[in-house]
mmCIF file of C-alpha atoms in Angstrom:
data_model
loop_
_atom_site.group_PDB
_atom_site.id
_atom_site.type_symbol
_atom_site.label_atom_id
_atom_site.label_comp_id
_atom_site.label_asym_id
_atom_site.label_seq_id
_atom_site.Cartn_x
_atom_site.Cartn_y
_atom_site.Cartn_z
ATOM 1 C CA UNK A 891 24.759 -10.362 1.030
ATOM 2 C CA UNK A 892 24.155 -10.102 -2.709
ATOM 3 C CA UNK A 893 22.022 -13.198 -2.583
ATOM 4 C CA UNK A 894 19.904 -11.537 0.099
ATOM 5 C CA UNK A 895 19.470 -8.475 -2.078
ATOM 6 C CA UNK A 896 17.932 -10.618 -4.777
ATOM 7 C CA UNK A 897 15.241 -11.680 -2.340
ATOM 8 C CA UNK A 898 14.607 -8.195 -1.052
ATOM 9 C CA UNK A 899 11.699 -7.438 -3.436
ATOM 10 C CA UNK A 900 10.089 -10.732 -2.512
ATOM 11 C CA UNK A 901 10.479 -10.003 1.192
ATOM 12 C CA UNK A 902 8.970 -6.540 0.756
ATOM 13 C CA UNK A 903 6.115 -8.006 -1.257
ATOM 14 C CA UNK A 904 5.333 -10.637 1.374
ATOM 15 C CA UNK A 905 5.421 -8.047 4.157
ATOM 16 C CA UNK A 906 3.138 -5.725 2.220
ATOM 17 C CA UNK A 907 0.779 -8.576 1.365
ATOM 18 C CA UNK A 908 0.593 -9.545 5.036
ATOM 19 C CA UNK A 909 -0.291 -5.993 6.069
ATOM 20 C CA UNK A 910 -2.924 -5.639 3.353
ATOM 21 C CA UNK A 911 -4.360 -9.079 4.067
ATOM 22 C CA UNK A 912 -4.929 -8.055 7.659
ATOM 23 C CA UNK A 913 -6.688 -4.958 6.391
ATOM 24 C CA UNK A 914 -9.136 -7.093 4.397
ATOM 25 C CA UNK A 915 -10.601 -8.558 7.574
ATOM 26 C CA UNK A 916 -11.173 -5.172 9.077
ATOM 27 C CA UNK A 917 -14.556 -3.554 8.896
ATOM 28 C CA UNK A 918 -14.084 -0.090 7.394
ATOM 29 C CA UNK A 919 -17.283 1.031 9.085
ATOM 30 C CA UNK A 920 -16.155 -0.050 12.528
ATOM 31 C CA UNK A 921 -15.894 3.064 14.603
ATOM 32 C CA UNK A 922 -14.959 2.694 18.230
ATOM 33 C CA UNK A 923 -17.292 4.777 20.319
ATOM 34 C CA UNK A 924 -15.709 7.733 22.031
ATOM 35 C CA UNK A 925 -18.118 7.202 24.915
ATOM 36 C CA UNK A 926 -17.012 3.782 26.107
ATOM 37 C CA UNK A 927 -16.470 3.878 29.887
ATOM 38 C CA UNK A 928 -18.003 7.307 30.044
ATOM 39 C CA UNK A 929 -21.268 8.084 31.841
ATOM 40 C CA UNK A 930 -24.476 8.520 29.886
ATOM 41 C CA UNK A 931 -24.670 12.155 28.769
ATOM 42 C CA UNK A 932 -27.142 14.253 30.725
ATOM 43 C CA UNK A 933 -30.486 14.737 29.029
ATOM 44 C CA UNK A 934 -34.035 15.731 29.651
ATOM 45 C CA UNK A 935 -36.441 14.222 27.171
ATOM 46 C CA UNK A 936 -40.105 13.200 27.172
ATOM 47 C CA UNK A 937 -41.143 9.591 27.294
ATOM 48 C CA UNK A 938 -42.501 8.371 23.967
ATOM 49 C CA UNK A 939 -45.478 6.521 25.407
ATOM 50 C CA UNK A 940 -46.227 8.919 28.276
ATOM 51 C CA UNK A 941 -45.375 12.352 26.809
ATOM 52 C CA UNK A 942 -46.142 14.153 30.091
ATOM 53 C CA UNK A 943 -43.291 12.217 31.728
ATOM 54 C CA UNK A 944 -39.821 13.789 31.518
ATOM 55 C CA UNK A 945 -36.922 11.330 31.529
ATOM 56 C CA UNK A 946 -33.295 11.993 32.399
ATOM 57 C CA UNK A 947 -30.063 10.004 32.645
ATOM 58 C CA UNK A 948 -31.106 8.552 36.017
ATOM 59 C CA UNK A 949 -33.306 6.010 34.186
ATOM 60 C CA UNK A 950 -30.072 4.055 33.648
ATOM 61 C CA UNK A 951 -29.187 3.875 37.333
ATOM 62 C CA UNK A 952 -29.739 0.720 39.337
ATOM 63 C CA UNK A 953 -29.715 -1.979 36.694
ATOM 64 C CA UNK A 954 -27.660 -2.690 33.579
ATOM 65 C CA UNK A 955 -29.623 -2.093 30.407
ATOM 66 C CA UNK A 956 -29.404 -2.072 26.655
ATOM 67 C CA UNK A 957 -29.979 1.298 25.062
ATOM 68 C CA UNK A 958 -31.391 0.709 21.611
ATOM 69 C CA UNK A 959 -31.496 3.555 19.099
ATOM 70 C CA UNK A 960 -34.384 2.992 16.713
ATOM 71 C CA UNK A 961 -36.821 4.702 14.387
ATOM 72 C CA UNK A 962 -39.727 3.786 12.124
ATOM 73 C CA UNK A 963 -37.793 5.097 9.109
ATOM 74 C CA UNK A 964 -35.082 2.532 9.701
ATOM 75 C CA UNK A 965 -35.712 -0.809 7.981
ATOM 76 C CA UNK A 966 -32.940 -2.606 9.891
ATOM 77 C CA UNK A 967 -34.686 -1.669 13.135
ATOM 78 C CA UNK A 968 -37.676 -3.760 12.058
ATOM 79 C CA UNK A 969 -35.318 -6.630 11.334
ATOM 80 C CA UNK A 970 -33.957 -6.616 14.864
ATOM 81 C CA UNK A 971 -37.329 -5.875 16.497
ATOM 82 C CA UNK A 972 -38.365 -9.535 16.946
ATOM 83 C CA UNK A 973 -35.011 -10.354 18.502
ATOM 84 C CA UNK A 974 -35.324 -7.447 20.934
ATOM 85 C CA UNK A 975 -38.758 -8.764 21.919
ATOM 86 C CA UNK A 976 -37.121 -12.105 22.574
ATOM 87 C CA UNK A 977 -34.388 -10.518 24.731
ATOM 88 C CA UNK A 978 -36.980 -8.523 26.669
ATOM 89 C CA UNK A 979 -38.902 -11.736 27.290
ATOM 90 C CA UNK A 980 -35.686 -13.209 28.739
ATOM 91 C CA UNK A 981 -35.652 -10.364 31.222
ATOM 92 C CA UNK A 982 -33.078 -8.088 29.594
ATOM 93 C CA UNK A 983 -33.882 -4.476 30.362
ATOM 94 C CA UNK A 984 -34.050 -2.495 27.113
ATOM 95 C CA UNK A 985 -34.365 1.272 27.006
ATOM 96 C CA UNK A 986 -35.395 2.675 23.639
ATOM 97 C CA UNK A 987 -34.172 5.889 22.077
ATOM 98 C CA UNK A 988 -36.661 6.868 19.410
ATOM 99 C CA UNK A 989 -34.292 8.803 17.208
ATOM 100 C CA UNK A 990 -35.510 11.622 14.944
ATOM 101 C CA UNK A 991 -38.823 9.951 14.359
ATOM 102 C CA UNK A 992 -42.461 10.730 13.892
ATOM 103 C CA UNK A 993 -43.711 9.976 17.420
ATOM 104 C CA UNK A 994 -47.209 8.954 16.316
ATOM 105 C CA UNK A 995 -45.822 6.486 13.796
ATOM 106 C CA UNK A 996 -43.452 5.151 16.456
ATOM 107 C CA UNK A 997 -46.248 4.635 18.979
ATOM 108 C CA UNK A 998 -48.341 2.921 16.321
ATOM 109 C CA UNK A 999 -45.530 0.595 15.381
ATOM 110 C CA UNK A 1000 -45.003 -0.433 19.005
ATOM 111 C CA UNK A 1001 -48.730 -1.093 19.417
ATOM 112 C CA UNK A 1002 -48.825 -3.158 16.265
ATOM 113 C CA UNK A 1003 -45.652 -5.200 16.565
ATOM 114 C CA UNK A 1004 -45.068 -5.327 20.306
ATOM 115 C CA UNK A 1005 -42.952 -3.260 22.674
ATOM 116 C CA UNK A 1006 -39.615 -4.643 23.851
ATOM 117 C CA UNK A 1007 -38.714 -1.388 25.630
ATOM 118 C CA UNK A 1008 -39.199 -0.759 29.307
ATOM 119 C CA UNK A 1009 -38.895 2.978 28.682
ATOM 120 C CA UNK A 1010 -38.681 4.887 25.431
ATOM 121 C CA UNK A 1011 -36.892 8.195 25.211
ATOM 122 C CA UNK A 1012 -38.256 10.506 22.548
ATOM 123 C CA UNK A 1013 -35.384 12.268 20.783
ATOM 124 C CA UNK A 1014 -37.105 14.130 18.000
ATOM 125 C CA UNK A 1015 -34.389 16.683 17.272
ATOM 126 C CA UNK A 1016 -31.605 14.103 17.580
ATOM 127 C CA UNK A 1017 -29.673 16.158 20.135
ATOM 128 C CA UNK A 1018 -29.288 13.274 22.569
ATOM 129 C CA UNK A 1019 -28.232 11.182 19.592
ATOM 130 C CA UNK A 1020 -25.418 13.632 18.884
ATOM 131 C CA UNK A 1021 -24.344 13.590 22.526
ATOM 132 C CA UNK A 1022 -24.187 9.805 22.304
ATOM 133 C CA UNK A 1023 -22.268 9.845 19.034
ATOM 134 C CA UNK A 1024 -25.145 8.225 17.155
ATOM 135 C CA UNK A 1025 -24.780 8.457 13.387
ATOM 136 C CA UNK A 1026 -27.539 6.162 12.270
ATOM 137 C CA UNK A 1027 -29.966 3.562 13.416
ATOM 138 C CA UNK A 1028 -30.016 0.943 14.743
ATOM 139 C CA UNK A 1029 -27.301 1.309 17.348
ATOM 140 C CA UNK A 1030 -27.221 -0.481 20.656
ATOM 141 C CA UNK A 1031 -25.322 0.441 23.807
ATOM 142 C CA UNK A 1032 -24.768 -1.582 26.931
ATOM 143 C CA UNK A 1033 -25.050 0.664 29.980
ATOM 144 C CA UNK A 1034 -24.106 -0.597 33.425
ATOM 145 C CA UNK A 1035 -26.015 -0.090 36.678
ATOM 146 C CA UNK A 1036 -24.055 3.099 37.363
ATOM 147 C CA UNK A 1037 -25.172 4.593 34.080
ATOM 148 C CA UNK A 1038 -21.766 4.132 32.430
ATOM 149 C CA UNK A 1039 -21.630 3.111 28.766
ATOM 150 C CA UNK A 1040 -19.683 -0.140 28.454
ATOM 151 C CA UNK A 1041 -20.205 -1.330 24.902
ATOM 152 C CA UNK A 1042 -21.547 -0.086 21.607
ATOM 153 C CA UNK A 1043 -22.759 -1.990 18.607
ATOM 154 C CA UNK A 1044 -23.665 -0.353 15.307
ATOM 155 C CA UNK A 1045 -26.178 -2.320 13.290
ATOM 156 C CA UNK A 1046 -28.744 -5.023 13.842
ATOM 157 C CA UNK A 1047 -28.655 -6.952 17.107
ATOM 158 C CA UNK A 1048 -29.147 -10.645 16.492
ATOM 159 C CA UNK A 1049 -28.169 -13.886 18.146
ATOM 160 C CA UNK A 1050 -24.574 -13.698 16.929
ATOM 161 C CA UNK A 1051 -24.109 -10.168 18.279
ATOM 162 C CA UNK A 1052 -25.823 -10.994 21.529
ATOM 163 C CA UNK A 1053 -23.408 -13.854 22.195
ATOM 164 C CA UNK A 1054 -20.682 -11.187 22.051
ATOM 165 C CA UNK A 1055 -22.478 -8.827 24.412
ATOM 166 C CA UNK A 1056 -24.015 -11.311 26.819
ATOM 167 C CA UNK A 1057 -20.895 -12.272 28.836
ATOM 168 C CA UNK A 1058 -20.299 -8.633 29.719
ATOM 169 C CA UNK A 1059 -23.994 -8.136 30.398
ATOM 170 C CA UNK A 1060 -24.041 -11.115 32.763
ATOM 171 C CA UNK A 1061 -20.969 -9.796 34.583
ATOM 172 C CA UNK A 1062 -22.573 -6.388 34.933
ATOM 173 C CA UNK A 1063 -25.777 -8.036 36.146
ATOM 174 C CA UNK A 1064 -23.862 -9.953 38.798
ATOM 175 C CA UNK A 1065 -22.166 -6.733 39.825
ATOM 176 C CA UNK A 1066 -18.718 -8.269 39.353
ATOM 177 C CA UNK A 1067 -17.422 -5.806 36.848
ATOM 178 C CA UNK A 1068 -18.290 -2.642 38.683
ATOM 179 C CA UNK B 650 -34.057 -0.259 -31.845
ATOM 180 C CA UNK B 651 -31.693 1.239 -34.374
ATOM 181 C CA UNK B 652 -32.215 4.946 -34.303
ATOM 182 C CA UNK B 653 -29.573 5.555 -36.875
ATOM 183 C CA UNK B 654 -27.466 7.739 -34.630
ATOM 184 C CA UNK B 655 -24.206 8.511 -36.315
ATOM 185 C CA UNK B 656 -20.934 8.226 -34.464
ATOM 186 C CA UNK B 657 -20.737 11.997 -34.163
ATOM 187 C CA UNK B 658 -24.333 12.182 -32.990
ATOM 188 C CA UNK B 659 -23.714 9.596 -30.318
ATOM 189 C CA UNK B 660 -20.610 11.275 -28.995
ATOM 190 C CA UNK B 661 -22.532 14.559 -28.984
ATOM 191 C CA UNK B 662 -25.191 12.921 -26.808
ATOM 192 C CA UNK B 663 -22.550 11.530 -24.451
ATOM 193 C CA UNK B 664 -20.787 14.862 -24.307
ATOM 194 C CA UNK B 665 -23.932 16.803 -23.541
ATOM 195 C CA UNK B 666 -24.902 14.246 -20.884
ATOM 196 C CA UNK B 667 -21.514 14.714 -19.256
ATOM 197 C CA UNK B 668 -21.947 18.473 -19.430
ATOM 198 C CA UNK B 669 -25.314 18.175 -17.717
ATOM 199 C CA UNK B 670 -23.870 15.918 -15.042
ATOM 200 C CA UNK B 671 -21.099 18.405 -14.369
ATOM 201 C CA UNK B 672 -23.554 21.262 -14.346
ATOM 202 C CA UNK B 673 -25.700 19.509 -11.761
ATOM 203 C CA UNK B 674 -22.816 18.824 -9.378
ATOM 204 C CA UNK B 675 -22.978 22.103 -7.464
ATOM 205 C CA UNK B 676 -26.657 21.420 -6.816
ATOM 206 C CA UNK B 677 -25.622 18.440 -4.667
ATOM 207 C CA UNK B 678 -23.605 20.681 -2.401
ATOM 208 C CA UNK B 679 -25.746 21.464 0.577
ATOM 209 C CA UNK B 680 -27.202 24.920 0.577
ATOM 210 C CA UNK B 681 -27.466 26.603 3.936
ATOM 211 C CA UNK B 682 -30.327 29.000 3.886
ATOM 212 C CA UNK B 683 -29.765 30.808 7.163
ATOM 213 C CA UNK B 684 -27.172 33.537 6.938
ATOM 214 C CA UNK B 685 -24.505 34.034 9.589
ATOM 215 C CA UNK B 686 -24.355 37.130 11.727
ATOM 216 C CA UNK B 687 -20.911 37.953 10.344
ATOM 217 C CA UNK B 688 -18.888 36.922 7.288
ATOM 218 C CA UNK B 689 -16.036 35.884 9.568
ATOM 219 C CA UNK B 690 -18.276 33.240 11.183
ATOM 220 C CA UNK B 691 -19.320 31.980 7.782
ATOM 221 C CA UNK B 692 -15.676 31.679 6.811
ATOM 222 C CA UNK B 693 -14.938 29.649 9.933
ATOM 223 C CA UNK B 694 -18.052 27.540 9.353
ATOM 224 C CA UNK B 695 -16.886 26.719 5.863
ATOM 225 C CA UNK B 696 -13.414 25.860 7.088
ATOM 226 C CA UNK B 697 -14.675 23.646 9.925
ATOM 227 C CA UNK B 698 -17.170 21.713 7.824
ATOM 228 C CA UNK B 699 -14.472 21.047 5.262
ATOM 229 C CA UNK B 700 -11.984 19.806 7.866
ATOM 230 C CA UNK B 701 -14.455 17.592 9.700
ATOM 231 C CA UNK B 702 -15.549 14.242 8.394
ATOM 232 C CA UNK B 703 -19.112 12.982 8.280
ATOM 233 C CA UNK B 704 -19.309 10.137 10.846
ATOM 234 C CA UNK B 705 -21.715 8.173 8.684
ATOM 235 C CA UNK B 706 -19.702 8.380 5.486
ATOM 236 C CA UNK B 707 -16.327 6.926 4.681
ATOM 237 C CA UNK B 708 -14.921 9.795 2.727
ATOM 238 C CA UNK B 709 -17.012 12.915 2.769
ATOM 239 C CA UNK B 710 -16.669 15.978 4.882
ATOM 240 C CA UNK B 711 -19.542 17.605 6.692
ATOM 241 C CA UNK B 712 -19.810 20.297 4.034
ATOM 242 C CA UNK B 713 -20.353 17.869 1.163
ATOM 243 C CA UNK B 714 -22.330 15.145 2.855
ATOM 244 C CA UNK B 715 -26.065 14.996 2.380
ATOM 245 C CA UNK B 716 -26.667 12.481 5.174
ATOM 246 C CA UNK B 717 -29.073 13.556 7.939
ATOM 247 C CA UNK B 718 -26.414 13.313 10.639
ATOM 248 C CA UNK B 719 -24.220 15.748 8.723
ATOM 249 C CA UNK B 720 -27.085 18.211 8.471
ATOM 250 C CA UNK B 721 -27.567 17.915 12.244
ATOM 251 C CA UNK B 722 -23.881 18.412 12.932
ATOM 252 C CA UNK B 723 -23.727 21.428 10.623
ATOM 253 C CA UNK B 724 -26.635 22.856 12.583
ATOM 254 C CA UNK B 725 -24.795 22.225 15.866
ATOM 255 C CA UNK B 726 -21.626 23.833 14.550
ATOM 256 C CA UNK B 727 -23.613 26.839 13.371
ATOM 257 C CA UNK B 728 -25.217 27.245 16.804
ATOM 258 C CA UNK B 729 -21.862 26.918 18.586
ATOM 259 C CA UNK B 730 -20.233 29.443 16.264
ATOM 260 C CA UNK B 731 -22.992 31.942 16.954
ATOM 261 C CA UNK B 732 -22.491 31.297 20.668
ATOM 262 C CA UNK B 733 -18.945 32.502 20.205
ATOM 263 C CA UNK B 734 -17.159 29.209 20.852
ATOM 264 C CA UNK B 735 -13.685 28.652 19.442
ATOM 265 C CA UNK B 736 -12.796 26.292 16.598
ATOM 266 C CA UNK B 737 -10.857 24.074 19.014
ATOM 267 C CA UNK B 738 -13.934 23.955 21.254
ATOM 268 C CA UNK B 739 -16.169 22.847 18.405
ATOM 269 C CA UNK B 740 -13.694 20.256 17.152
ATOM 270 C CA UNK B 741 -13.330 18.952 20.701
ATOM 271 C CA UNK B 742 -17.113 18.733 21.030
ATOM 272 C CA UNK B 743 -17.298 16.468 17.982
ATOM 273 C CA UNK B 744 -14.242 14.386 18.865
ATOM 274 C CA UNK B 745 -15.593 13.692 22.370
ATOM 275 C CA UNK B 746 -18.727 12.240 20.743
ATOM 276 C CA UNK B 747 -17.544 10.646 17.527
ATOM 277 C CA UNK B 748 -13.863 10.087 18.216
ATOM 278 C CA UNK B 749 -10.845 10.938 16.071
ATOM 279 C CA UNK B 750 -12.738 9.479 13.110
ATOM 280 C CA UNK B 751 -14.282 12.901 12.443
ATOM 281 C CA UNK B 752 -10.903 14.558 11.996
ATOM 282 C CA UNK B 753 -9.487 14.571 8.497
ATOM 283 C CA UNK B 754 -6.210 15.654 10.001
ATOM 284 C CA UNK B 755 -5.562 13.144 12.779
ATOM 285 C CA UNK B 756 -3.766 14.303 15.916
ATOM 286 C CA UNK B 757 -0.202 13.180 16.586
ATOM 287 C CA UNK B 758 -0.535 10.477 19.211
ATOM 288 C CA UNK B 759 0.643 6.943 19.847
ATOM 289 C CA UNK B 760 -1.679 5.126 17.458
ATOM 290 C CA UNK B 761 -1.153 7.655 14.655
ATOM 291 C CA UNK B 762 2.622 7.799 15.001
ATOM 292 C CA UNK B 763 3.142 5.475 12.011
ATOM 293 C CA UNK B 764 0.813 7.579 9.915
ATOM 294 C CA UNK B 765 2.742 10.743 10.615
ATOM 295 C CA UNK B 766 6.270 9.339 10.509
ATOM 296 C CA UNK B 767 6.003 6.832 7.646
ATOM 297 C CA UNK B 768 6.208 9.380 4.781
ATOM 298 C CA UNK B 769 9.311 11.007 6.260
ATOM 299 C CA UNK B 770 10.966 7.656 6.939
ATOM 300 C CA UNK B 771 10.209 6.420 3.412
ATOM 301 C CA UNK B 772 11.582 9.597 1.840
ATOM 302 C CA UNK B 773 14.714 9.269 3.983
ATOM 303 C CA UNK B 774 15.197 5.638 2.899
ATOM 304 C CA UNK B 775 14.695 6.584 -0.754
ATOM 305 C CA UNK B 776 17.208 9.416 -0.417
ATOM 306 C CA UNK B 777 19.761 7.068 1.184
ATOM 307 C CA UNK B 778 19.359 4.494 -1.574
ATOM 308 C CA UNK B 779 19.640 7.156 -4.246
ATOM 309 C CA UNK B 780 22.722 8.602 -2.576
ATOM 310 C CA UNK B 781 24.367 5.175 -2.387
ATOM 311 C CA UNK B 782 23.618 4.399 -6.030
ATOM 312 C CA UNK B 783 25.024 7.730 -7.204
ATOM 313 C CA UNK B 784 28.145 7.308 -5.117
ATOM 314 C CA UNK B 785 28.801 3.852 -6.454
ATOM 315 C CA UNK B 786 28.349 5.052 -10.007
ATOM 316 C CA UNK B 787 30.793 7.898 -9.427
ATOM 317 C CA UNK B 788 33.364 5.501 -8.082
ATOM 318 C CA UNK B 789 32.789 3.244 -11.078
ATOM 319 C CA UNK B 790 31.971 0.284 -8.891
ATOM 320 C CA UNK B 791 29.020 -0.755 -10.994
ATOM 321 C CA UNK B 792 30.408 -2.834 -13.909
ATOM 322 C CA UNK B 793 30.041 -1.263 -17.317
ATOM 323 C CA UNK B 794 29.103 2.175 -16.095
ATOM 324 C CA UNK B 795 32.554 3.740 -16.173
ATOM 325 C CA UNK B 796 34.806 4.303 -19.170
ATOM 326 C CA UNK B 797 37.846 3.519 -17.043
ATOM 327 C CA UNK B 798 36.847 -0.113 -16.639
ATOM 328 C CA UNK B 799 37.503 -0.761 -20.351
ATOM 329 C CA UNK B 800 40.946 -1.746 -21.499
ATOM 330 C CA UNK B 801 42.617 0.049 -24.361
ATOM 331 C CA UNK B 802 41.759 -2.698 -26.777
ATOM 332 C CA UNK B 803 38.127 -2.597 -25.721
ATOM 333 C CA UNK B 804 38.066 1.177 -26.175
ATOM 334 C CA UNK B 805 39.288 0.859 -29.734
ATOM 335 C CA UNK B 806 36.741 -1.846 -30.415
ATOM 336 C CA UNK B 807 34.012 0.390 -29.027
ATOM 337 C CA UNK B 808 34.888 3.372 -31.168
ATOM 338 C CA UNK B 809 35.052 1.131 -34.224
ATOM 339 C CA UNK B 810 31.581 -0.213 -33.461
ATOM 340 C CA UNK B 811 30.192 3.276 -33.071
ATOM 341 C CA UNK B 812 31.612 4.488 -36.342
ATOM 342 C CA UNK B 813 30.685 1.442 -38.446
ATOM 343 C CA UNK B 814 26.881 1.615 -38.724
ATOM 344 C CA UNK B 815 26.958 5.258 -39.774
ATOM 345 C CA UNK B 816 29.286 4.487 -42.657
ATOM 346 C CA UNK B 817 27.126 1.659 -43.848
ATOM 347 C CA UNK B 818 24.015 3.812 -43.585
ATOM 348 C CA UNK B 819 25.671 6.369 -45.822
ATOM 349 C CA UNK B 820 26.536 3.693 -48.383
ATOM 350 C CA UNK B 821 23.012 2.379 -48.812
ATOM 351 C CA UNK B 822 21.561 5.848 -48.835
ATOM 352 C CA UNK B 823 18.547 4.877 -46.729
ATOM 353 C CA UNK B 824 18.724 5.740 -43.077
ATOM 354 C CA UNK B 825 16.366 3.043 -41.766
ATOM 355 C CA UNK B 826 17.846 0.347 -43.901
ATOM 356 C CA UNK B 827 21.292 1.437 -42.885
ATOM 357 C CA UNK B 828 20.642 1.226 -39.178
ATOM 358 C CA UNK B 829 19.161 -2.238 -39.303
ATOM 359 C CA UNK B 830 21.965 -3.515 -41.421
ATOM 360 C CA UNK B 831 24.415 -1.707 -39.265
ATOM 361 C CA UNK B 832 22.827 -3.293 -36.207
ATOM 362 C CA UNK B 833 23.203 -6.713 -37.697
ATOM 363 C CA UNK B 834 26.805 -6.214 -38.485
ATOM 364 C CA UNK B 835 27.527 -4.887 -35.012
ATOM 365 C CA UNK B 836 26.126 -8.061 -33.521
ATOM 366 C CA UNK B 837 28.090 -10.360 -35.765
ATOM 367 C CA UNK B 838 31.175 -8.294 -35.302
ATOM 368 C CA UNK B 839 30.843 -8.401 -31.518
ATOM 369 C CA UNK B 840 30.242 -12.139 -31.294
ATOM 370 C CA UNK B 841 33.118 -12.711 -33.661
ATOM 371 C CA UNK B 842 35.435 -10.664 -31.520
ATOM 372 C CA UNK B 843 34.308 -12.305 -28.319
ATOM 373 C CA UNK B 844 34.671 -15.855 -29.569
ATOM 374 C CA UNK B 845 38.045 -14.908 -30.923
ATOM 375 C CA UNK B 846 39.058 -13.589 -27.540
ATOM 376 C CA UNK B 847 38.054 -16.592 -25.490
ATOM 377 C CA UNK B 848 40.869 -19.135 -26.045
#
């Protein structure tokens, strides 16, 4: 018993080290979305490229899609832009949310660098962003054919991230996971 | 580039720089230009923005954060307050969008149980340990902590040791000298006694 007491500090140290070591691997910025498995919030926003067109949450019905939050003021968005073009070319449906942006600059950018988005929602005041729990750009959501949010990624989408999302996307596409 | 700044001059520069930095701090705090319809609403606004955390920042509340999302959320809170919604309503609005992350005071639920209970448990453990230590000391179970554990001979030896250095200090007339010499003699005395006791 007394022998054991001698080792007590060591045991406590090892336990503490184990807990803290686990904490090192964690991303302090990781924030689970409160909207996972919840339907897309209702909205009524103009389309970026056809301003006379009013879009609502029904644009997400019928086919799973990526919802990509982007803006011209966001440098990381330009980093992921080529990869989004690549995904779009593979047939992935991408809906854009132009978040708190200058619409003219956004339209220009799409004309100049290519448009991976099937539809682009113009969210100038950022209200839809707040309803989605957006706190920066880029953010990407995976929305299923019923318009339910299934996954959220904060940051640049690249090949490594897509390999994480794709299995779920394929399942949603096949209609298995509904 | 030796400007010949004296030590005092340099510290004056540093001090004034610090003063300026401190003076400019309040400027960073976000100034809301629009007034509220009542001071009570403003009070609640201040309270809410201090209790709620900026989703973009790791450790800043909505009141202090200068990030665009915080400005938007402050605007939303302002609108909701003017609409007459309750504090719980507004907090719920933010939690349903950004999760518990936005709460500086997390709710008591399964995944926060540790967070809430750990301080109490730790204090309880510390109190138990302290209690046990005190009780053992009272009972004289810890060796060398109780006068009763010394035999009569040891007691006499102890009082002799205590009285000796003071006498020697008085002889030499110098207090510091006396204590060191006294210390020496205590050591030799003690080892002498112990070795004498062994066989």
